[in-house]
Amino acid sequence: MIKSMTGFGRSEYNDGKRNIVAEVKSVNHRYWDITVKMPRRYSFAEESLKAIVKEVARRGKIDLSVSVENLTEEDVNVKLNTMAARQYYDNLMLLKEEFGLSDEIGLGLLAGMPDVIKAVPDVEDEAAILRALAIPVREAAARLDEMRMAEGSKLAEDIIMRSRLIRSLAGRIEERAPGVAEAYTEKLRARIEELVKGSVELPQERILLEAAIFADKSSITEELVRLSSHTSQLESIITSSNQPDGKKLDFLVQEMNREANTIGSKANDMEITGLMLEIKSEIEKIREQVQNIE
């Protein structure tokens, strides 16, 4: 079953030590691209959490957001970097002397400097923290997947309906096509009769030759066969594939459009041209839908 690239999933998990909220949302994208927003002190878990999301969403622009509220202090250590504080102090003193400043260099100023005091996860608890983070992320990813599959099901119904309509229109063109050469032959004969006005015998062989040349140049049999093949492949992928086939479908739609353009340029018949315009309209609608398929 195909999947849409658009979806959202959210989950919340509380293990008694921390409350974790995970949200995953995705939109259309040519490739797989994920952005993770989470507290810096849990950055060690980022790649593992990305891998969890990739299990269910293999194409799209994905945003993963993880927020953590610690309910205990067991997995947090507050570190004091006295070396960094000393360097900040010494440099601030140099600035004070250089510019003749009277400001005091107090505790509040030093404590607020980057990396002087920071909270870091307990290294020994990284595995446990990762397990806790993975639970809501995996559940949020599963809900994202459910939404993408539901949307994909709707896309599949619409695309198959339009594909079958294209085949129906192509069938009408196929029925109409043989009469185009016959109509051309009659118009050619009538035109020659009008010109010679019975003064000479009509060159039947020449008329048939011109008609044969016209029929060969305007033949759309191969294009109709290929268009039918493309629609069959399209429906087969939509109904049976379990892979991210959005790019393959996009290629098929491009080929369908190419065949439609060729048929339209070779037809030399107003009715076929009208039918082909309907086909091109349906192909364009399929193309828009395919852009959202994983």
mmCIF file of C-alpha atoms in Angstrom:
data_model
loop_
_atom_site.group_PDB
_atom_site.id
_atom_site.type_symbol
_atom_site.label_atom_id
_atom_site.label_comp_id
_atom_site.label_asym_id
_atom_site.label_seq_id
_atom_site.Cartn_x
_atom_site.Cartn_y
_atom_site.Cartn_z
ATOM 1 C CA MET A 1 0.000 0.000 0.000
ATOM 2 C CA ILE A 2 1.269 3.457 -0.868
ATOM 3 C CA LYS A 3 1.747 6.132 1.778
ATOM 4 C CA SER A 4 1.334 9.866 1.718
ATOM 5 C CA MET A 5 4.303 11.962 2.809
ATOM 6 C CA THR A 6 2.033 14.162 4.933
ATOM 7 C CA GLY A 7 1.218 13.232 8.500
ATOM 8 C CA PHE A 8 1.532 13.910 12.217
ATOM 9 C CA GLY A 9 2.015 11.795 15.319
ATOM 10 C CA ARG A 10 2.273 12.639 19.025
ATOM 11 C CA SER A 11 2.932 10.600 22.144
ATOM 12 C CA GLU A 12 3.606 11.256 25.819
ATOM 13 C CA TYR A 13 5.440 8.950 28.209
ATOM 14 C CA ASN A 14 6.104 9.124 31.957
ATOM 15 C CA ASP A 15 8.422 6.627 33.632
ATOM 16 C CA GLY A 16 8.293 8.210 37.070
ATOM 17 C CA LYS A 17 11.614 9.980 36.577
ATOM 18 C CA ARG A 18 10.815 12.118 33.565
ATOM 19 C CA ASN A 19 7.863 13.168 31.422
ATOM 20 C CA ILE A 20 8.662 12.942 27.697
ATOM 21 C CA VAL A 21 6.587 14.362 24.834
ATOM 22 C CA ALA A 22 7.457 13.364 21.263
ATOM 23 C CA GLU A 23 5.918 14.888 18.138
ATOM 24 C CA VAL A 24 6.654 13.896 14.540
ATOM 25 C CA LYS A 25 5.308 15.682 11.486
ATOM 26 C CA SER A 26 6.166 15.255 7.815
ATOM 27 C CA VAL A 27 5.487 16.983 4.508
ATOM 28 C CA ASN A 28 6.457 16.483 0.869
ATOM 29 C CA HIS A 29 10.126 16.327 -0.013
ATOM 30 C CA ARG A 30 12.149 14.851 -2.832
ATOM 31 C CA TYR A 31 14.387 12.904 -0.435
ATOM 32 C CA TRP A 32 14.488 11.842 3.227
ATOM 33 C CA ASP A 33 15.349 14.793 5.426
ATOM 34 C CA ILE A 34 14.847 14.912 9.189
ATOM 35 C CA THR A 35 15.362 17.693 11.711
ATOM 36 C CA VAL A 36 15.493 16.905 15.430
ATOM 37 C CA LYS A 37 14.720 19.392 18.186
ATOM 38 C CA MET A 38 15.497 18.210 21.703
ATOM 39 C CA PRO A 39 17.463 19.318 24.794
ATOM 40 C CA ARG A 40 21.203 19.437 24.086
ATOM 41 C CA ARG A 41 22.007 17.208 27.027
ATOM 42 C CA TYR A 42 20.193 14.344 25.267
ATOM 43 C CA SER A 43 21.907 14.841 21.927
ATOM 44 C CA PHE A 44 23.658 11.465 22.329
ATOM 45 C CA ALA A 45 20.276 9.848 21.511
ATOM 46 C CA GLU A 46 19.621 11.804 18.312
ATOM 47 C CA GLU A 47 20.827 9.258 15.746
ATOM 48 C CA SER A 48 18.989 6.402 17.431
ATOM 49 C CA LEU A 49 15.743 8.376 17.465
ATOM 50 C CA LYS A 50 16.202 9.286 13.786
ATOM 51 C CA ALA A 51 16.550 5.590 12.977
ATOM 52 C CA ILE A 52 13.248 4.840 14.734
ATOM 53 C CA VAL A 53 11.418 7.395 12.595
ATOM 54 C CA LYS A 54 13.093 6.178 9.406
ATOM 55 C CA GLU A 55 11.676 2.695 9.981
ATOM 56 C CA VAL A 56 8.213 4.015 9.081
ATOM 57 C CA ALA A 57 8.906 7.187 7.067
ATOM 58 C CA ARG A 58 11.530 6.686 4.386
ATOM 59 C CA ARG A 59 10.862 9.805 2.335
ATOM 60 C CA GLY A 60 9.706 13.316 3.180
ATOM 61 C CA LYS A 61 10.694 16.404 5.174
ATOM 62 C CA ILE A 62 10.327 15.283 8.775
ATOM 63 C CA ASP A 63 10.449 17.278 11.999
ATOM 64 C CA LEU A 64 10.965 15.362 15.246
ATOM 65 C CA SER A 65 10.478 17.292 18.464
ATOM 66 C CA VAL A 66 11.265 15.791 21.874
ATOM 67 C CA SER A 67 10.747 17.644 25.140
ATOM 68 C CA VAL A 68 11.792 16.253 28.518
ATOM 69 C CA GLU A 69 10.621 17.344 31.941
ATOM 70 C CA ASN A 70 12.736 15.763 34.663
ATOM 71 C CA LEU A 71 10.697 14.754 37.691
ATOM 72 C CA THR A 72 13.747 13.623 39.705
ATOM 73 C CA GLU A 73 17.426 14.521 39.748
ATOM 74 C CA GLU A 74 18.719 11.008 39.147
ATOM 75 C CA ASP A 75 19.724 11.455 35.515
ATOM 76 C CA VAL A 76 21.049 15.014 35.786
ATOM 77 C CA ASN A 77 24.429 16.217 37.029
ATOM 78 C CA VAL A 78 25.201 19.918 37.405
ATOM 79 C CA LYS A 79 28.812 20.505 36.416
ATOM 80 C CA LEU A 80 30.935 23.470 37.448
ATOM 81 C CA ASN A 81 33.767 24.332 35.071
ATOM 82 C CA THR A 82 36.135 26.322 37.283
ATOM 83 C CA MET A 83 38.778 26.528 34.528
ATOM 84 C CA ALA A 84 36.331 28.247 32.204
ATOM 85 C CA ALA A 85 35.192 30.540 35.043
ATOM 86 C CA ARG A 86 38.847 31.510 35.764
ATOM 87 C CA GLN A 87 39.473 32.377 32.106
ATOM 88 C CA TYR A 88 36.290 34.454 31.935
ATOM 89 C CA TYR A 89 37.303 36.249 35.151
ATOM 90 C CA ASP A 90 40.855 36.967 33.998
ATOM 91 C CA ASN A 91 39.671 38.307 30.636
ATOM 92 C CA LEU A 92 37.000 40.441 32.239
ATOM 93 C CA MET A 93 39.592 41.907 34.577
ATOM 94 C CA LEU A 94 41.757 42.799 31.567
ATOM 95 C CA LEU A 95 38.795 44.546 29.972
ATOM 96 C CA LYS A 96 38.091 46.392 33.220
ATOM 97 C CA GLU A 97 41.680 47.671 33.459
ATOM 98 C CA GLU A 98 41.972 48.431 29.731
ATOM 99 C CA PHE A 99 38.911 50.663 29.683
ATOM 100 C CA GLY A 100 39.058 51.948 33.250
ATOM 101 C CA LEU A 101 35.714 50.440 34.214
ATOM 102 C CA SER A 102 34.403 50.418 37.766
ATOM 103 C CA ASP A 103 31.889 47.567 37.438
ATOM 104 C CA GLU A 104 32.289 44.659 39.828
ATOM 105 C CA ILE A 105 32.799 41.164 38.403
ATOM 106 C CA GLY A 106 30.357 39.217 40.553
ATOM 107 C CA LEU A 107 29.057 35.697 40.930
ATOM 108 C CA GLY A 108 25.944 36.318 38.853
ATOM 109 C CA LEU A 109 27.983 37.471 35.860
ATOM 110 C CA LEU A 110 30.421 34.561 35.981
ATOM 111 C CA ALA A 111 27.718 31.940 36.597
ATOM 112 C CA GLY A 112 25.826 33.147 33.531
ATOM 113 C CA MET A 113 28.778 32.699 31.185
ATOM 114 C CA PRO A 114 28.486 29.808 28.680
ATOM 115 C CA ASP A 115 29.629 26.404 29.979
ATOM 116 C CA VAL A 116 30.585 27.663 33.449
ATOM 117 C CA ILE A 117 27.616 25.841 35.018
ATOM 118 C CA LYS A 118 25.659 23.328 32.980
ATOM 119 C CA ALA A 119 23.418 20.329 33.500
ATOM 120 C CA VAL A 120 24.497 17.142 31.760
ATOM 121 C CA PRO A 121 22.987 13.669 31.720
ATOM 122 C CA ASP A 122 24.548 11.047 33.903
ATOM 123 C CA VAL A 123 26.795 9.042 31.569
ATOM 124 C CA GLU A 124 26.005 5.820 33.367
ATOM 125 C CA ASP A 125 22.286 6.292 32.691
ATOM 126 C CA GLU A 126 22.511 7.016 28.945
ATOM 127 C CA ALA A 127 21.187 3.595 27.957
ATOM 128 C CA ALA A 128 18.212 3.919 30.319
ATOM 129 C CA ILE A 129 17.491 7.443 29.105
ATOM 130 C CA LEU A 130 17.641 6.302 25.487
ATOM 131 C CA ARG A 131 15.154 3.519 26.214
ATOM 132 C CA ALA A 132 12.808 6.039 27.831
ATOM 133 C CA LEU A 133 13.106 8.501 24.932
ATOM 134 C CA ALA A 134 12.550 5.748 22.360
ATOM 135 C CA ILE A 135 9.161 4.725 23.769
ATOM 136 C CA PRO A 136 7.192 7.911 22.919
ATOM 137 C CA VAL A 137 9.193 8.495 19.729
ATOM 138 C CA ARG A 138 8.320 5.026 18.456
ATOM 139 C CA GLU A 139 4.649 5.504 19.354
ATOM 140 C CA ALA A 140 4.531 8.960 17.742
ATOM 141 C CA ALA A 141 6.170 7.517 14.608
ATOM 142 C CA ALA A 142 3.563 4.730 14.525
ATOM 143 C CA ARG A 143 0.753 7.297 14.676
ATOM 144 C CA LEU A 144 2.457 9.285 11.937
ATOM 145 C CA ASP A 145 2.584 6.101 9.878
ATOM 146 C CA GLU A 146 -1.112 5.439 10.435
ATOM 147 C CA MET A 147 -1.995 8.916 9.175
ATOM 148 C CA ARG A 148 0.293 8.583 6.157
ATOM 149 C CA MET A 149 -1.258 5.212 5.263
ATOM 150 C CA ALA A 150 -4.808 6.551 5.628
ATOM 151 C CA GLU A 151 -3.993 9.504 3.399
ATOM 152 C CA GLY A 152 -2.179 7.176 0.986
ATOM 153 C CA SER A 153 -5.315 5.021 0.705
ATOM 154 C CA LYS A 154 -7.333 8.050 -0.384
ATOM 155 C CA LEU A 155 -4.663 9.028 -2.896
ATOM 156 C CA ALA A 156 -4.650 5.474 -4.281
ATOM 157 C CA GLU A 157 -8.421 5.495 -4.826
ATOM 158 C CA ASP A 158 -8.275 8.797 -6.664
ATOM 159 C CA ILE A 159 -5.296 7.827 -8.847
ATOM 160 C CA ILE A 160 -6.783 4.464 -9.851
ATOM 161 C CA MET A 161 -10.094 6.126 -10.715
ATOM 162 C CA ARG A 162 -8.323 8.628 -12.954
ATOM 163 C CA SER A 163 -6.098 5.957 -14.496
ATOM 164 C CA ARG A 164 -9.151 3.931 -15.492
ATOM 165 C CA LEU A 165 -10.773 7.040 -16.923
ATOM 166 C CA ILE A 166 -7.654 7.617 -19.025
ATOM 167 C CA ARG A 167 -7.854 4.057 -20.346
ATOM 168 C CA SER A 168 -11.512 4.549 -21.195
ATOM 169 C CA LEU A 169 -10.760 7.762 -23.102
ATOM 170 C CA ALA A 170 -7.827 6.055 -24.850
ATOM 171 C CA GLY A 171 -10.199 3.258 -25.888
ATOM 172 C CA ARG A 172 -12.470 5.797 -27.553
ATOM 173 C CA ILE A 173 -9.458 7.238 -29.367
ATOM 174 C CA GLU A 174 -8.459 3.762 -30.517
ATOM 175 C CA GLU A 175 -11.945 3.244 -31.958
ATOM 176 C CA ARG A 176 -11.857 6.615 -33.662
ATOM 177 C CA ALA A 177 -8.318 6.394 -35.084
ATOM 178 C CA PRO A 178 -8.923 4.069 -38.122
ATOM 179 C CA GLY A 179 -11.613 6.393 -39.458
ATOM 180 C CA VAL A 180 -9.203 9.343 -39.523
ATOM 181 C CA ALA A 181 -7.215 7.958 -42.473
ATOM 182 C CA GLU A 182 -10.422 7.032 -44.290
ATOM 183 C CA ALA A 183 -11.803 10.522 -43.776
ATOM 184 C CA TYR A 184 -8.537 12.005 -45.056
ATOM 185 C CA THR A 185 -8.727 9.832 -48.196
ATOM 186 C CA GLU A 186 -12.273 10.993 -48.938
ATOM 187 C CA LYS A 187 -11.370 14.645 -48.372
ATOM 188 C CA LEU A 188 -8.351 14.279 -50.635
ATOM 189 C CA ARG A 189 -10.448 12.657 -53.390
ATOM 190 C CA ALA A 190 -13.129 15.340 -53.076
ATOM 191 C CA ARG A 191 -10.554 18.097 -53.201
ATOM 192 C CA ILE A 192 -8.928 16.689 -56.340
ATOM 193 C CA GLU A 193 -12.338 16.249 -58.001
ATOM 194 C CA GLU A 194 -13.101 19.870 -57.244
ATOM 195 C CA LEU A 195 -9.827 20.972 -58.799
ATOM 196 C CA VAL A 196 -9.919 18.897 -61.992
ATOM 197 C CA LYS A 197 -13.723 19.209 -62.424
ATOM 198 C CA GLY A 198 -13.847 15.981 -64.436
ATOM 199 C CA SER A 199 -11.301 17.172 -67.022
ATOM 200 C CA VAL A 200 -8.960 14.292 -66.245
ATOM 201 C CA GLU A 201 -9.318 10.892 -64.684
ATOM 202 C CA LEU A 202 -8.720 10.829 -60.938
ATOM 203 C CA PRO A 203 -5.275 9.375 -60.074
ATOM 204 C CA GLN A 204 -6.555 6.628 -57.778
ATOM 205 C CA GLU A 205 -3.137 5.123 -57.169
ATOM 206 C CA ARG A 206 -1.716 8.507 -56.213
ATOM 207 C CA ILE A 207 -4.624 9.154 -53.884
ATOM 208 C CA LEU A 208 -4.128 5.793 -52.185
ATOM 209 C CA LEU A 209 -0.388 6.432 -51.879
ATOM 210 C CA GLU A 210 -0.965 9.818 -50.246
ATOM 211 C CA ALA A 211 -3.524 8.243 -47.952
ATOM 212 C CA ALA A 212 -1.061 5.506 -46.970
ATOM 213 C CA ILE A 213 1.652 8.084 -46.220
ATOM 214 C CA PHE A 214 -0.802 10.085 -44.132
ATOM 215 C CA ALA A 215 -1.950 6.972 -42.274
ATOM 216 C CA ASP A 216 1.651 6.033 -41.463
ATOM 217 C CA LYS A 217 2.556 9.521 -40.212
ATOM 218 C CA SER A 218 -0.588 9.879 -38.147
ATOM 219 C CA SER A 219 -0.595 6.355 -36.711
ATOM 220 C CA ILE A 220 -0.933 6.482 -32.929
ATOM 221 C CA THR A 221 -1.144 2.738 -32.290
ATOM 222 C CA GLU A 222 2.268 2.485 -30.604
ATOM 223 C CA GLU A 223 1.588 5.500 -28.403
ATOM 224 C CA LEU A 224 -1.789 4.088 -27.331
ATOM 225 C CA VAL A 225 -0.183 0.738 -26.474
ATOM 226 C CA ARG A 226 2.503 2.430 -24.384
ATOM 227 C CA LEU A 227 -0.050 4.656 -22.663
ATOM 228 C CA SER A 228 -2.088 1.580 -21.769
ATOM 229 C CA SER A 229 1.058 -0.150 -20.474
ATOM 230 C CA HIS A 230 1.968 2.862 -18.318
ATOM 231 C CA THR A 231 -1.505 3.042 -16.755
ATOM 232 C CA SER A 232 -1.386 -0.707 -16.020
ATOM 233 C CA GLN A 233 2.003 -0.329 -14.316
ATOM 234 C CA LEU A 234 0.710 2.670 -12.392
ATOM 235 C CA GLU A 235 -2.250 0.713 -11.041
ATOM 236 C CA SER A 236 -0.070 -2.311 -10.235
ATOM 237 C CA ILE A 237 2.322 -0.214 -8.141
ATOM 238 C CA ILE A 238 -0.525 1.577 -6.401
ATOM 239 C CA THR A 239 -2.303 -1.646 -5.419
ATOM 240 C CA SER A 240 0.529 -4.074 -4.656
ATOM 241 C CA SER A 241 3.812 -2.340 -3.813
ATOM 242 C CA ASN A 242 5.085 -1.976 -0.252
ATOM 243 C CA GLN A 243 8.082 0.169 -1.196
ATOM 244 C CA PRO A 244 8.536 3.960 -1.341
ATOM 245 C CA ASP A 245 7.580 4.197 -5.017
ATOM 246 C CA GLY A 246 6.775 7.895 -5.327
ATOM 247 C CA LYS A 247 9.726 8.566 -7.630
ATOM 248 C CA LYS A 248 8.845 5.590 -9.839
ATOM 249 C CA LEU A 249 5.249 6.787 -10.086
ATOM 250 C CA ASP A 250 6.430 10.277 -10.949
ATOM 251 C CA PHE A 251 8.507 8.848 -13.806
ATOM 252 C CA LEU A 252 5.527 6.849 -15.113
ATOM 253 C CA VAL A 253 3.339 9.950 -15.095
ATOM 254 C CA GLN A 254 5.985 11.829 -17.086
ATOM 255 C CA GLU A 255 5.986 9.012 -19.660
ATOM 256 C CA MET A 256 2.188 9.054 -19.818
ATOM 257 C CA ASN A 257 2.278 12.770 -20.493
ATOM 258 C CA ARG A 258 4.897 12.247 -23.217
ATOM 259 C CA GLU A 259 2.705 9.690 -25.009
ATOM 260 C CA ALA A 260 -0.323 11.966 -24.669
ATOM 261 C CA ASN A 261 1.561 14.863 -26.255
ATOM 262 C CA THR A 262 2.685 12.675 -29.159
ATOM 263 C CA ILE A 263 -0.843 11.384 -29.762
ATOM 264 C CA GLY A 264 -2.186 14.912 -29.706
ATOM 265 C CA SER A 265 0.384 16.132 -32.229
ATOM 266 C CA LYS A 266 -0.172 13.215 -34.644
ATOM 267 C CA ALA A 267 -3.937 12.842 -34.435
ATOM 268 C CA ASN A 268 -5.101 15.420 -37.055
ATOM 269 C CA ASP A 269 -8.647 14.975 -35.806
ATOM 270 C CA MET A 270 -10.723 17.334 -33.686
ATOM 271 C CA GLU A 271 -12.524 14.577 -31.787
ATOM 272 C CA ILE A 272 -9.266 12.811 -30.895
ATOM 273 C CA THR A 273 -7.732 16.142 -29.908
ATOM 274 C CA GLY A 274 -10.647 16.801 -27.566
ATOM 275 C CA LEU A 275 -10.326 13.369 -25.984
ATOM 276 C CA MET A 276 -6.585 13.854 -25.616
ATOM 277 C CA LEU A 277 -7.097 17.152 -23.807
ATOM 278 C CA GLU A 278 -9.277 15.286 -21.308
ATOM 279 C CA ILE A 279 -6.556 12.663 -20.895
ATOM 280 C CA LYS A 280 -3.893 15.319 -20.318
ATOM 281 C CA SER A 281 -6.106 16.949 -17.707
ATOM 282 C CA GLU A 282 -6.420 13.636 -15.829
ATOM 283 C CA ILE A 283 -2.673 12.977 -16.117
ATOM 284 C CA GLU A 284 -1.972 16.389 -14.581
ATOM 285 C CA LYS A 285 -4.310 15.608 -11.670
ATOM 286 C CA ILE A 286 -2.510 12.285 -11.138
ATOM 287 C CA ARG A 287 0.850 14.086 -11.244
ATOM 288 C CA GLU A 288 -0.301 16.440 -8.468
ATOM 289 C CA GLN A 289 -1.366 13.483 -6.325
ATOM 290 C CA VAL A 290 1.837 11.530 -6.996
ATOM 291 C CA GLN A 291 3.902 14.454 -5.663
ATOM 292 C CA ASN A 292 2.600 13.587 -2.204
ATOM 293 C CA ILE A 293 3.369 9.862 -2.325
ATOM 294 C CA GLU A 294 6.320 8.454 -0.396
#
